[in-house]
Amino acid sequence: MKKIIILLTLLLSYWSLSATTYYRSANGGNWTDPLAWTPSYPGTTISNGDTVIIQYMSTFSWLDIDATSIQLNGVLITEQSYYNINIINGSEIIIGTTGKLFNSAYLYMFDSSKIEVSGSMDIAGTGQDEFRVGDSSKLIINPSGTVFFEDSIGVSGDIIVNGTLINDANLENWGTISGTGSIITSTLTSNGNIFGPGTVAPGLSPGELKTEFDYQLPAAGTLEIELGGLIPGTEYDVLGGTGDKTLAGHLDIKNYNGFLASAGDAFEIIKGDNITGTFDNVTYPPLSGSAVWKLFYETDKVVLAAVYALDVTNHTTQDISIYPNPTKGQLFINGSKEMKYFVIRNSLGQIVQSGIIENNSLQISTINTGLYFVELQDEGKNKIVKS
């Protein structure tokens, strides 16, 4: 009797692991229509090992995933066709770690729908493949997930990249792209980029989003950075990664969770191999005390600093000039009144050198290259500040 029970258990185990391929070639209708499938309806949970194929159609057709939640642990393939696959009315496709979605048709998301990827999703084909993330809809790429874009991608909802987005497409952003993962291009192309008037917002309040390609920030777009502390990628947002970055558009800096920067705080908000260009306009958040914001564009990074607002309330009206600017180690002072003392501050307002002016010149060869403020005082302690 024991041997019969063991044999029966093995047979049941074999039957449960057998793979099934489901086909749909019907023109129109909903996923949940059981009569549109062969050999049977796959249901809304696609098991690991099973395959669902939306078959090629020679004429325009469509399939609605309407108010339905699909758990994809197997493989879903939409063959190259005239198919419109519409994910609508709050529907969702949850792609598990073993799940794979291959789309070669038109795949559209509307009405607060969602695709969440822990496995892989491939939007590519030999012809008319297209993907749209409509208003209020979301594509979420989890840390273990990978999504590949090849051709035409449009976003007016949200893409949250916590895993890997391989963008070889023309990604037109009218919505928001955020997350703590990486956006890269494949080794076969350098055409991937992000354009359009939407927002790129690194992190998830906050975090670091890496762009591993030559990224030309669009003039119509917005880069949003949140400041919640002093630790990069953990307490404040960073647009990081490799590749060149060409800056343009709007930089919108926001305080997060009640944080207020103080004079002396600095934030390396952008990193890259080579950074060129500047933002067309910048929105700064409130600061603590009398500090002011200063944005520094360097060859491989952009630094946002809260600097001291220098006190020039008693500055003299004397015509004073300091030259040469820039200098290689010595400054000369020329004016109608003799200045007696000097203080040199860095961009954070910290004093790096001070003393008495001798022979109307300053020796500053020990100071590192950078932007500095020179404060001069006469015998009466009247001040004048130069940068």
Coordinates of N, CA, C and O in Angstrom, one line a residue, residues 234-366:
T234 N 20.7 59.1 0.4 CA 19.9 58.6 1.6 C 19.0 59.7 2.2 O 17.9 59.4 2.4
E235 N 19.6 60.8 2.4 CA 18.9 61.9 3.0 C 18.6 63.1 2.0 O 17.8 63.9 2.2
Y236 N 19.3 63.0 0.8 CA 18.9 64.0 -0.3 C 19.1 63.3 -1.6 O 19.9 62.4 -1.8
D237 N 18.4 63.8 -2.6 CA 18.4 63.2 -3.9 C 19.6 63.5 -4.7 O 20.2 64.6 -4.6
V238 N 20.0 62.5 -5.5 CA 21.2 62.7 -6.4 C 20.8 62.1 -7.8 O 20.3 61.0 -7.9
L239 N 21.1 62.9 -8.8 CA 21.1 62.4 -10.2 C 22.5 61.9 -10.5 O 23.4 62.8 -10.8
G240 N 22.8 60.6 -10.4 CA 24.1 60.1 -10.5 C 24.4 59.3 -11.7 O 23.7 59.5 -12.7
G241 N 25.4 58.4 -11.6 CA 25.7 57.5 -12.8 C 26.9 58.1 -13.6 O 27.5 59.1 -13.3
T242 N 27.1 57.3 -14.6 CA 28.2 57.7 -15.5 C 27.7 58.4 -16.8 O 26.5 58.7 -16.9
G243 N 28.6 58.6 -17.7 CA 28.2 59.3 -18.9 C 28.2 60.8 -18.8 O 28.3 61.4 -17.7
D244 N 28.2 61.5 -19.9 CA 28.1 63.0 -19.9 C 26.7 63.4 -19.6 O 25.7 62.8 -20.0
K245 N 26.6 64.6 -19.0 CA 25.3 65.2 -18.8 C 25.4 66.7 -19.3 O 26.2 67.4 -18.9
T246 N 24.4 67.0 -20.1 CA 24.3 68.3 -20.6 C 23.0 68.9 -20.0 O 21.9 68.4 -20.1
L247 N 23.3 70.0 -19.2 CA 22.2 70.6 -18.4 C 21.4 71.6 -19.1 O 21.9 72.4 -19.9
A248 N 20.1 71.6 -18.8 CA 19.2 72.6 -19.4 C 17.9 72.5 -18.6 O 17.7 71.6 -17.7
G249 N 16.9 73.3 -18.9 CA 15.6 73.2 -18.3 C 15.5 73.8 -16.9 O 16.3 74.7 -16.6
H250 N 14.6 73.3 -16.1 CA 14.3 73.8 -14.8 C 14.8 72.9 -13.7 O 14.5 71.7 -13.7
L251 N 15.5 73.5 -12.7 CA 15.9 72.7 -11.5 C 15.0 73.2 -10.4 O 15.0 74.3 -10.0
D252 N 14.2 72.2 -9.9 CA 13.3 72.5 -8.8 C 13.8 71.8 -7.5 O 13.7 70.6 -7.4
I253 N 14.3 72.6 -6.5 CA 14.8 72.1 -5.3 C 13.8 72.2 -4.2 O 13.2 73.3 -4.0
K254 N 13.5 71.2 -3.5 CA 12.5 71.2 -2.4 C 13.0 70.7 -1.1 O 13.9 69.8 -1.1
N255 N 12.5 71.2 0.0 CA 12.9 70.7 1.3 C 11.9 69.5 1.5 O 10.8 69.5 1.1
Y256 N 12.5 68.5 2.3 CA 11.7 67.2 2.5 C 11.7 67.0 4.0 O 12.7 67.1 4.7
N257 N 10.5 66.7 4.5 CA 10.3 66.2 5.9 C 10.8 67.3 6.9 O 11.4 67.0 7.9
G258 N 10.6 68.6 6.6 CA 10.8 69.7 7.5 C 12.3 70.1 7.6 O 12.7 70.9 8.4
F259 N 13.1 69.5 6.7 CA 14.6 69.9 6.7 C 14.8 71.3 6.2 O 14.2 71.8 5.3
L260 N 15.7 72.0 6.9 CA 16.2 73.4 6.5 C 17.7 73.4 6.5 O 18.3 73.1 7.5
A261 N 18.3 73.7 5.4 CA 19.7 73.7 5.3 C 20.2 75.0 6.0 O 19.6 76.0 6.1
S262 N 21.5 74.9 6.6 CA 22.1 76.0 7.2 C 23.4 76.4 6.5 O 23.9 75.6 5.7
A263 N 23.9 77.6 6.8 CA 25.1 78.0 6.2 C 26.2 77.0 6.4 O 26.4 76.5 7.6
G264 N 26.9 76.6 5.4 CA 28.0 75.6 5.5 C 27.6 74.2 5.0 O 28.4 73.4 4.8
D265 N 26.3 74.0 4.8 CA 25.8 72.7 4.2 C 26.0 72.7 2.7 O 25.8 73.7 2.0
A266 N 26.4 71.6 2.2 CA 26.6 71.4 0.8 C 26.1 70.1 0.3 O 26.1 69.1 1.0
F267 N 25.6 70.0 -1.0 CA 24.9 68.9 -1.5 C 25.4 68.6 -2.9 O 25.2 69.5 -3.8
E268 N 25.9 67.5 -3.2 CA 26.4 67.1 -4.5 C 25.2 66.4 -5.2 O 25.0 65.2 -5.1
I269 N 24.4 67.2 -5.9 CA 23.1 66.8 -6.4 C 23.2 66.1 -7.8 O 22.3 65.4 -8.2
I270 N 24.3 66.4 -8.6 CA 24.4 65.8 -9.9 C 25.9 65.3 -10.1 O 26.8 66.0 -9.7
K271 N 26.0 64.1 -10.6 CA 27.3 63.5 -10.9 C 27.4 63.0 -12.3 O 26.3 62.5 -12.8
G272 N 28.5 63.0 -12.9 CA 28.7 62.4 -14.3 C 30.1 62.5 -14.7 O 31.0 63.1 -14.0
D273 N 30.4 61.9 -15.9 CA 31.8 61.9 -16.4 C 32.2 63.3 -16.8 O 33.3 63.8 -16.5
N274 N 31.3 64.0 -17.5 CA 31.6 65.4 -18.0 C 30.3 66.1 -18.0 O 29.3 65.7 -18.7
I275 N 30.2 67.2 -17.3 CA 29.0 68.0 -17.1 C 29.2 69.3 -17.8 O 30.1 70.1 -17.5
T276 N 28.3 69.7 -18.7 CA 28.3 70.9 -19.4 C 26.9 71.6 -19.3 O 25.9 70.9 -19.0
G277 N 26.9 72.8 -19.7 CA 25.6 73.6 -19.7 C 25.2 74.0 -18.3 O 25.8 73.7 -17.3
T278 N 24.1 74.7 -18.2 CA 23.6 75.2 -17.0 C 22.0 75.1 -17.0 O 21.5 75.0 -18.1
F279 N 21.4 75.2 -15.9 CA 19.9 75.2 -15.9 C 19.4 76.6 -16.3 O 20.0 77.6 -16.0
D280 N 18.3 76.6 -17.0 CA 17.8 77.8 -17.5 C 17.2 78.6 -16.3 O 17.2 79.9 -16.3
N281 N 16.6 77.9 -15.3 CA 16.1 78.6 -14.1 C 16.1 77.6 -13.0 O 16.1 76.4 -13.2
V282 N 16.2 78.2 -11.8 CA 16.3 77.3 -10.6 C 15.3 77.8 -9.5 O 15.2 79.1 -9.3
T283 N 14.6 76.9 -8.9 CA 13.7 77.3 -7.8 C 14.3 76.7 -6.5 O 14.6 75.5 -6.4
Y284 N 14.6 77.6 -5.5 CA 15.3 77.3 -4.3 C 14.3 77.2 -3.2 O 13.3 78.0 -3.1
P285 N 14.5 76.3 -2.2 CA 13.6 76.2 -1.0 C 14.1 77.2 0.1 O 15.2 77.8 0.0
P286 N 13.3 77.4 1.2 CA 13.8 78.2 2.3 C 15.0 77.7 2.9 O 15.3 76.5 2.9
L287 N 15.8 78.6 3.6 CA 17.0 78.3 4.3 C 16.9 78.7 5.8 O 16.0 79.5 6.1
S288 N 17.7 78.1 6.6 CA 17.8 78.5 8.0 C 18.7 79.7 8.2 O 19.8 79.8 7.5
G289 N 18.3 80.7 9.0 CA 19.2 81.8 9.3 C 19.3 82.7 8.1 O 18.4 82.8 7.2
S290 N 20.5 83.4 8.0 CA 20.7 84.4 6.9 C 21.5 83.9 5.8 O 22.1 84.6 5.0
A291 N 21.6 82.5 5.6 CA 22.4 81.9 4.5 C 21.7 82.2 3.2 O 20.5 82.5 3.2
V292 N 22.4 82.0 2.1 CA 21.9 82.2 0.8 C 22.3 80.9 0.0 O 23.3 80.3 0.3
W293 N 21.6 80.6 -1.1 CA 21.9 79.5 -1.9 C 22.9 79.9 -3.0 O 22.9 80.9 -3.5
K294 N 23.8 78.9 -3.3 CA 24.8 79.1 -4.4 C 24.9 77.8 -5.1 O 25.1 76.7 -4.5
L295 N 24.8 77.8 -6.5 CA 25.0 76.6 -7.3 C 26.3 76.6 -8.0 O 26.6 77.6 -8.7
F296 N 27.1 75.5 -7.8 CA 28.4 75.5 -8.4 C 28.4 74.4 -9.5 O 28.2 73.2 -9.2
Y297 N 28.8 74.8 -10.7 CA 28.9 73.8 -11.8 C 30.3 73.5 -12.0 O 31.2 74.3 -12.3
E298 N 30.7 72.2 -11.8 CA 32.0 71.7 -11.9 C 32.1 70.7 -13.1 O 31.0 70.3 -13.6
T299 N 33.2 70.2 -13.4 CA 33.4 69.4 -14.6 C 32.7 68.0 -14.5 O 32.2 67.5 -15.4
D300 N 32.6 67.5 -13.2 CA 32.1 66.2 -13.0 C 31.0 66.2 -12.0 O 30.5 65.1 -11.6
K301 N 30.5 67.3 -11.5 CA 29.4 67.4 -10.6 C 28.8 68.8 -10.5 O 29.4 69.7 -10.9
V302 N 27.6 68.8 -9.9 CA 27.0 70.1 -9.6 C 26.8 70.1 -8.1 O 26.2 69.1 -7.5
V303 N 27.2 71.1 -7.4 CA 27.1 71.2 -6.0 C 26.2 72.4 -5.6 O 26.4 73.5 -6.1
L304 N 25.2 72.1 -4.8 CA 24.4 73.1 -4.2 C 24.9 73.4 -2.8 O 25.0 72.5 -2.0
A305 N 25.1 74.7 -2.5 CA 25.7 75.0 -1.2 C 24.9 76.2 -0.6 O 24.4 77.1 -1.2
A306 N 24.7 76.1 0.8 CA 24.2 77.1 1.6 C 25.3 78.0 2.1 O 26.1 77.5 2.9
V307 N 25.5 79.2 1.6 CA 26.7 80.0 2.0 C 26.3 81.1 2.9 O 25.1 81.5 3.0
Y308 N 27.2 81.6 3.6 CA 27.0 82.7 4.5 C 26.6 84.0 3.7 O 27.3 84.3 2.7
A309 N 25.7 84.7 4.1 CA 25.4 86.0 3.6 C 26.3 87.0 4.2 O 26.2 87.3 5.4
L310 N 27.3 87.5 3.4 CA 28.4 88.3 4.0 C 27.8 89.7 4.4 O 27.0 90.3 3.7
D311 N 28.3 90.1 5.6 CA 27.8 91.4 6.1 C 28.6 92.6 5.4 O 29.8 92.7 5.6
V312 N 27.8 93.4 4.6 CA 28.5 94.5 4.0 C 27.7 95.8 4.3 O 27.7 96.7 3.6
T313 N 27.1 95.8 5.5 CA 26.3 96.9 5.9 C 27.1 98.2 6.1 O 26.6 99.3 5.9
N314 N 28.4 98.0 6.4 CA 29.3 99.2 6.6 C 30.3 99.3 5.5 O 31.4 99.9 5.7
H315 N 29.9 98.8 4.3 CA 30.9 98.9 3.2 C 31.2 100.3 2.8 O 30.3 101.2 2.8
T316 N 32.4 100.6 2.4 CA 32.8 101.9 2.0 C 32.3 102.2 0.5 O 32.1 101.3 -0.2
T317 N 32.2 103.4 0.2 CA 31.9 103.8 -1.2 C 33.1 104.0 -2.0 O 33.0 104.5 -3.2
Q318 N 34.3 103.8 -1.4 CA 35.5 104.0 -2.2 C 35.6 103.1 -3.4 O 35.1 101.9 -3.3
D319 N 36.1 103.5 -4.5 CA 36.3 102.7 -5.7 C 37.5 101.8 -5.5 O 38.7 102.3 -5.5
I320 N 37.3 100.5 -5.2 CA 38.3 99.6 -5.0 C 38.3 98.5 -6.1 O 37.2 98.0 -6.4
S321 N 39.4 98.2 -6.6 CA 39.5 97.1 -7.5 C 40.6 96.1 -7.1 O 41.6 96.5 -6.4
I322 N 40.3 94.8 -7.3 CA 41.2 93.7 -7.0 C 41.5 92.9 -8.3 O 40.6 92.5 -9.0
Y323 N 42.8 92.7 -8.6 CA 43.2 92.1 -9.8 C 44.5 91.3 -9.7 O 45.2 91.6 -8.7
P324 N 44.8 90.3 -10.5 CA 43.9 89.8 -11.6 C 42.9 88.9 -11.1 O 43.0 88.3 -10.0
N325 N 41.8 88.7 -11.8 CA 40.7 87.8 -11.5 C 40.3 87.0 -12.7 O 39.7 87.6 -13.6
P326 N 40.6 85.7 -12.8 CA 41.2 84.8 -11.8 C 42.7 85.1 -11.6 O 43.3 85.7 -12.5
T327 N 43.2 84.6 -10.5 CA 44.6 84.8 -10.2 C 45.3 83.4 -10.0 O 44.6 82.4 -9.7
K328 N 46.6 83.5 -10.1 CA 47.4 82.3 -9.9 C 48.2 82.3 -8.6 O 49.0 81.4 -8.3
G329 N 47.9 83.3 -7.7 CA 48.6 83.2 -6.4 C 48.8 84.6 -5.8 O 49.1 84.7 -4.6
Q330 N 48.6 85.7 -6.5 CA 48.8 87.0 -5.9 C 47.7 88.0 -6.4 O 47.4 88.0 -7.6
L331 N 47.2 88.7 -5.5 CA 46.2 89.8 -5.8 C 46.8 91.1 -5.5 O 47.5 91.3 -4.5
F332 N 46.4 92.1 -6.4 CA 46.8 93.5 -6.2 C 45.5 94.3 -5.9 O 44.5 94.0 -6.5
I333 N 45.7 95.3 -5.0 CA 44.6 96.1 -4.6 C 44.8 97.6 -5.1 O 45.9 98.1 -4.9
N334 N 43.8 98.2 -5.7 CA 44.0 99.5 -6.2 C 42.7 100.3 -5.9 O 41.6 99.8 -6.1
G335 N 42.9 101.5 -5.3 CA 41.8 102.3 -4.9 C 42.2 103.7 -4.4 O 43.4 103.9 -4.2
S336 N 41.2 104.5 -4.2 CA 41.5 105.9 -3.7 C 41.7 106.0 -2.2 O 42.0 107.0 -1.7
K337 N 41.5 104.9 -1.5 CA 41.7 104.9 -0.1 C 42.4 103.6 0.3 O 42.1 102.5 -0.2
E338 N 43.4 103.7 1.2 CA 44.2 102.6 1.6 C 43.4 101.6 2.5 O 42.7 102.0 3.4
M339 N 43.5 100.3 2.1 CA 42.8 99.3 2.9 C 43.8 98.6 3.8 O 45.0 98.4 3.4
K340 N 43.4 98.3 5.0 CA 44.4 97.8 6.0 C 44.4 96.3 6.3 O 45.4 95.7 6.4
Y341 N 43.2 95.7 6.3 CA 43.0 94.3 6.7 C 42.3 93.5 5.6 O 41.5 94.1 4.8
F342 N 42.5 92.2 5.6 CA 41.7 91.4 4.6 C 41.2 90.1 5.3 O 41.9 89.6 6.2
V343 N 40.1 89.6 4.8 CA 39.6 88.3 5.1 C 39.2 87.6 3.8 O 38.5 88.2 3.0
I344 N 39.6 86.3 3.6 CA 39.2 85.6 2.5 C 38.3 84.4 2.9 O 38.7 83.6 3.8
R345 N 37.1 84.3 2.4 CA 36.2 83.2 2.7 C 35.9 82.4 1.5 O 35.9 82.8 0.4
N346 N 35.7 81.1 1.8 CA 35.3 80.2 0.7 C 33.8 80.3 0.4 O 33.1 81.1 1.0
S347 N 33.3 79.5 -0.5 CA 31.9 79.6 -0.9 C 30.9 79.3 0.2 O 29.7 79.6 0.1
L348 N 31.4 78.6 1.2 CA 30.5 78.3 2.4 C 30.6 79.3 3.5 O 30.0 79.2 4.5
G349 N 31.4 80.4 3.2 CA 31.5 81.4 4.2 C 32.6 81.2 5.2 O 32.8 82.0 6.1
Q350 N 33.3 80.1 5.1 CA 34.4 79.8 6.1 C 35.7 80.6 5.7 O 36.1 80.8 4.6
I351 N 36.3 81.1 6.8 CA 37.5 81.9 6.6 C 38.7 81.0 6.3 O 39.0 80.0 7.0
V352 N 39.4 81.2 5.2 CA 40.5 80.4 4.8 C 41.8 81.1 4.9 O 42.9 80.5 5.0
Q353 N 41.8 82.5 5.0 CA 43.0 83.3 5.2 C 42.6 84.7 5.6 O 41.6 85.2 5.2
S354 N 43.4 85.3 6.5 CA 43.2 86.7 6.9 C 44.5 87.3 7.4 O 45.5 86.6 7.6
G355 N 44.5 88.6 7.5 CA 45.7 89.3 7.9 C 45.8 90.7 7.5 O 44.7 91.4 7.2
I356 N 47.0 91.3 7.5 CA 47.2 92.7 7.2 C 47.7 92.8 5.8 O 48.5 92.0 5.3
I357 N 47.2 93.8 5.1 CA 47.5 94.0 3.7 C 48.9 94.8 3.6 O 49.1 95.8 4.3
E358 N 49.8 94.2 2.9 CA 51.1 94.8 2.8 C 51.4 95.1 1.3 O 51.3 94.3 0.5
N359 N 51.8 96.4 1.1 CA 52.2 96.8 -0.3 C 51.1 96.6 -1.3 O 51.3 96.3 -2.4
N360 N 49.8 96.8 -0.8 CA 48.6 96.7 -1.6 C 48.6 95.4 -2.4 O 48.1 95.4 -3.5
S361 N 49.0 94.3 -1.8 CA 48.9 93.0 -2.4 C 48.7 91.9 -1.4 O 48.9 92.1 -0.2
L362 N 48.1 90.8 -1.9 CA 47.9 89.6 -1.1 C 48.5 88.4 -1.7 O 48.4 88.2 -2.9
Q363 N 49.3 87.6 -0.9 CA 49.8 86.4 -1.3 C 48.9 85.2 -1.0 O 48.6 85.0 0.2
I364 N 48.3 84.6 -2.0 CA 47.3 83.6 -1.7 C 47.6 82.2 -2.4 O 46.7 81.5 -2.7
S365 N 48.9 82.0 -2.6 CA 49.3 80.8 -3.4 C 49.0 79.5 -2.7 O 48.9 78.4 -3.3
T366 N 48.7 79.5 -1.4 CA 48.4 78.3 -0.6 C 46.9 77.9 -0.7 O 46.5 76.9 -0.2

